[in-house]
GROMACS .gro file of C-alpha atoms in nm:
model
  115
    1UNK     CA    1   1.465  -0.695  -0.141
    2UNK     CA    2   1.173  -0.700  -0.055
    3UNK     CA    3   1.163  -0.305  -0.167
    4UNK     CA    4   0.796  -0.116  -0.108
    5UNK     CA    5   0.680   0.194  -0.306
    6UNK     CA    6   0.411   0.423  -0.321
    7UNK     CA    7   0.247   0.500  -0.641
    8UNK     CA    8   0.055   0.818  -0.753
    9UNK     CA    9  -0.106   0.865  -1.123
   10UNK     CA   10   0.009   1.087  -1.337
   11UNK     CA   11  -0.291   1.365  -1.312
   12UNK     CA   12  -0.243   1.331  -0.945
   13UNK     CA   13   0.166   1.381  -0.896
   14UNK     CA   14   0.284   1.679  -0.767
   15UNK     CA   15   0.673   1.740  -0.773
   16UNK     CA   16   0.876   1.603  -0.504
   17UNK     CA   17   0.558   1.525  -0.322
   18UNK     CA   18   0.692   1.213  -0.233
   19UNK     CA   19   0.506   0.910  -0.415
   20UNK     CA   20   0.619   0.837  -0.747
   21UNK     CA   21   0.439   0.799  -1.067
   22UNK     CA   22   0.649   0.490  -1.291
   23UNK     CA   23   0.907   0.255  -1.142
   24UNK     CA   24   1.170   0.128  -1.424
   25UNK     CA   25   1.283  -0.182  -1.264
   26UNK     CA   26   1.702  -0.168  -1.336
   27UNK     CA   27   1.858  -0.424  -1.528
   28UNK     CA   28   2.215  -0.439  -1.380
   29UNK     CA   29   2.309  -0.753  -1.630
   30UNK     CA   30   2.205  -0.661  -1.949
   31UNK     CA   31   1.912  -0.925  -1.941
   32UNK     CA   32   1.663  -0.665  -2.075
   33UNK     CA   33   1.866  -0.593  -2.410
   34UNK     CA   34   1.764  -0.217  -2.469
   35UNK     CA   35   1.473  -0.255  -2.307
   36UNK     CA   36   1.288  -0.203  -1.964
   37UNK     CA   37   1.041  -0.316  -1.746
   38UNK     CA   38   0.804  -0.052  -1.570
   39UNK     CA   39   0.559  -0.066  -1.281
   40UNK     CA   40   0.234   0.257  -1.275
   41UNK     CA   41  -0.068   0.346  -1.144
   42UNK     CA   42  -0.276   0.410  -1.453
   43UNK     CA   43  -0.537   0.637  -1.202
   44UNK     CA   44  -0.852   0.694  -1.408
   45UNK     CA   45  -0.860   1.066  -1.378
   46UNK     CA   46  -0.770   1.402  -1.535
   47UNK     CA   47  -0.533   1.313  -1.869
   48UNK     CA   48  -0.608   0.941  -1.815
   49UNK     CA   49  -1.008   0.935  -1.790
   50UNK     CA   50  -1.160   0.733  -1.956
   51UNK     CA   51  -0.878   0.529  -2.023
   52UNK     CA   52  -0.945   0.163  -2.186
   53UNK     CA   53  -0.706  -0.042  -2.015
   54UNK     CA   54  -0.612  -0.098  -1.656
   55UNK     CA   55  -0.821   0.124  -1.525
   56UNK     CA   56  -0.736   0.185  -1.123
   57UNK     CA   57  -0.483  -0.060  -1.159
   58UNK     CA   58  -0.149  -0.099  -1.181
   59UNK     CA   59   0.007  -0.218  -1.486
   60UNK     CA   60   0.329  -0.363  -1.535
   61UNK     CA   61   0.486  -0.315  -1.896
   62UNK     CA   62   0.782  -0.348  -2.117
   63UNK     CA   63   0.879  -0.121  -2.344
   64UNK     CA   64   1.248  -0.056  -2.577
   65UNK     CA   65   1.427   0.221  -2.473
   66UNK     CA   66   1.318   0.418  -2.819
   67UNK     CA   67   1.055   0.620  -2.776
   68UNK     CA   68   0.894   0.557  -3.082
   69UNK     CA   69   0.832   0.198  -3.042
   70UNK     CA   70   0.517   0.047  -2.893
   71UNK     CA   71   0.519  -0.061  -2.525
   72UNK     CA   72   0.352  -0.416  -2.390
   73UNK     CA   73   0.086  -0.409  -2.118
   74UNK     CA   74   0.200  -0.747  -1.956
   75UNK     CA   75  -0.050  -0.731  -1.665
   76UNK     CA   76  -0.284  -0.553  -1.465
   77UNK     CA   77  -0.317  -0.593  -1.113
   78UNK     CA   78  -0.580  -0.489  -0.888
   79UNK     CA   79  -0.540  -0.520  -0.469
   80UNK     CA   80  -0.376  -0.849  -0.376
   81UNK     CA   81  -0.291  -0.970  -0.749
   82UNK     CA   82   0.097  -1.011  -0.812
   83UNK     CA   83   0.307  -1.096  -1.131
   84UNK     CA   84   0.646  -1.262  -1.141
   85UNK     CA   85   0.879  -1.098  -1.392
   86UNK     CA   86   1.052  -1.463  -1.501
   87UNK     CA   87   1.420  -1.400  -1.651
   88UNK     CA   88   1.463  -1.751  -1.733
   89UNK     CA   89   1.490  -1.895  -1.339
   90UNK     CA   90   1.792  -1.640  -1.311
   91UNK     CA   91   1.855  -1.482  -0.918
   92UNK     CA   92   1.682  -1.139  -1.114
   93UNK     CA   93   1.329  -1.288  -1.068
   94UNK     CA   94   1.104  -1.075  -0.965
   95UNK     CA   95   0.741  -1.038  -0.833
   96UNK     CA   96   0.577  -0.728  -0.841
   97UNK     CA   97   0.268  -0.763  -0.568
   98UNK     CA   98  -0.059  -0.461  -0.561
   99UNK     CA   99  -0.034  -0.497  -0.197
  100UNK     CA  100  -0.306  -0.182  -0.113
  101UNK     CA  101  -0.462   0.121  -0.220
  102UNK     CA  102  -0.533   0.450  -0.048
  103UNK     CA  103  -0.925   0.526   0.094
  104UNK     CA  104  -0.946   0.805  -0.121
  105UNK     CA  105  -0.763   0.629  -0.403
  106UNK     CA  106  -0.488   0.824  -0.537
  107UNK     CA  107  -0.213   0.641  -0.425
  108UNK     CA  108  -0.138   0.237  -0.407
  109UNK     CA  109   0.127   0.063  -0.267
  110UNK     CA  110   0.344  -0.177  -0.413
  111UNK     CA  111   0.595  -0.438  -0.330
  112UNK     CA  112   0.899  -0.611  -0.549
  113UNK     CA  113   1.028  -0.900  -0.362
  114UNK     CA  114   1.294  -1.129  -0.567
  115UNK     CA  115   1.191  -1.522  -0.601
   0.00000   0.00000   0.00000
């Protein structure tokens, strides 16, 4: 750490054309419980326009690892915003920082740096 990634939306991914779509942060010590933390770019465009929430942002959420359970928006970040994934002042901390997007705005960069 500190580990940088570039994000694409969904409607905008291509196959292994390099930036992802969702990061799963990995829970190497069962702190999660079944469950997992993920980092997108929720790109308003193509299957997500007119989306409600986090529109051009990126949103950070937890969800079970059953499909058919609901999923928690836990933020939204726009350029510059970060959001510390707290495991109880563990070494796991985490914050997740928006650190830029792209001109044309269909990728962003972000960076998880542990605290």
């Amino acid at each position: 750490y500190p580990r940088t990634y570039t994000l694409t939306g969904i409607s905008s991914w291509t196959p292994n054309s390099g930036p992802d779509v969702i990061l799963r942060v990995r829970d190497d010590t069962g702190i999660f419980q079944g469950g997992g933390f993920y980092v997108m770019y929720n790109r308003d465009v193509g299957i997500n326009a007119g989306t409600d929430e986090a529109q051009d942002e990126v949103a950070v959420v937890w969800g079970e690892n059953n499909p058919r359970r609901k999923s928690v928006l836990l933020a939204k970040l726009d350029v510059g915003d970060t959001y510390d994934m707290d495991f109880s002042g563990t070494s796991k901390d985490v914050r997740i920082e928006y650190v830029s997007r792209s001109s044309d705005w269909t990728t962003v960069t972000v960076r998880l740096t542990r605290i």
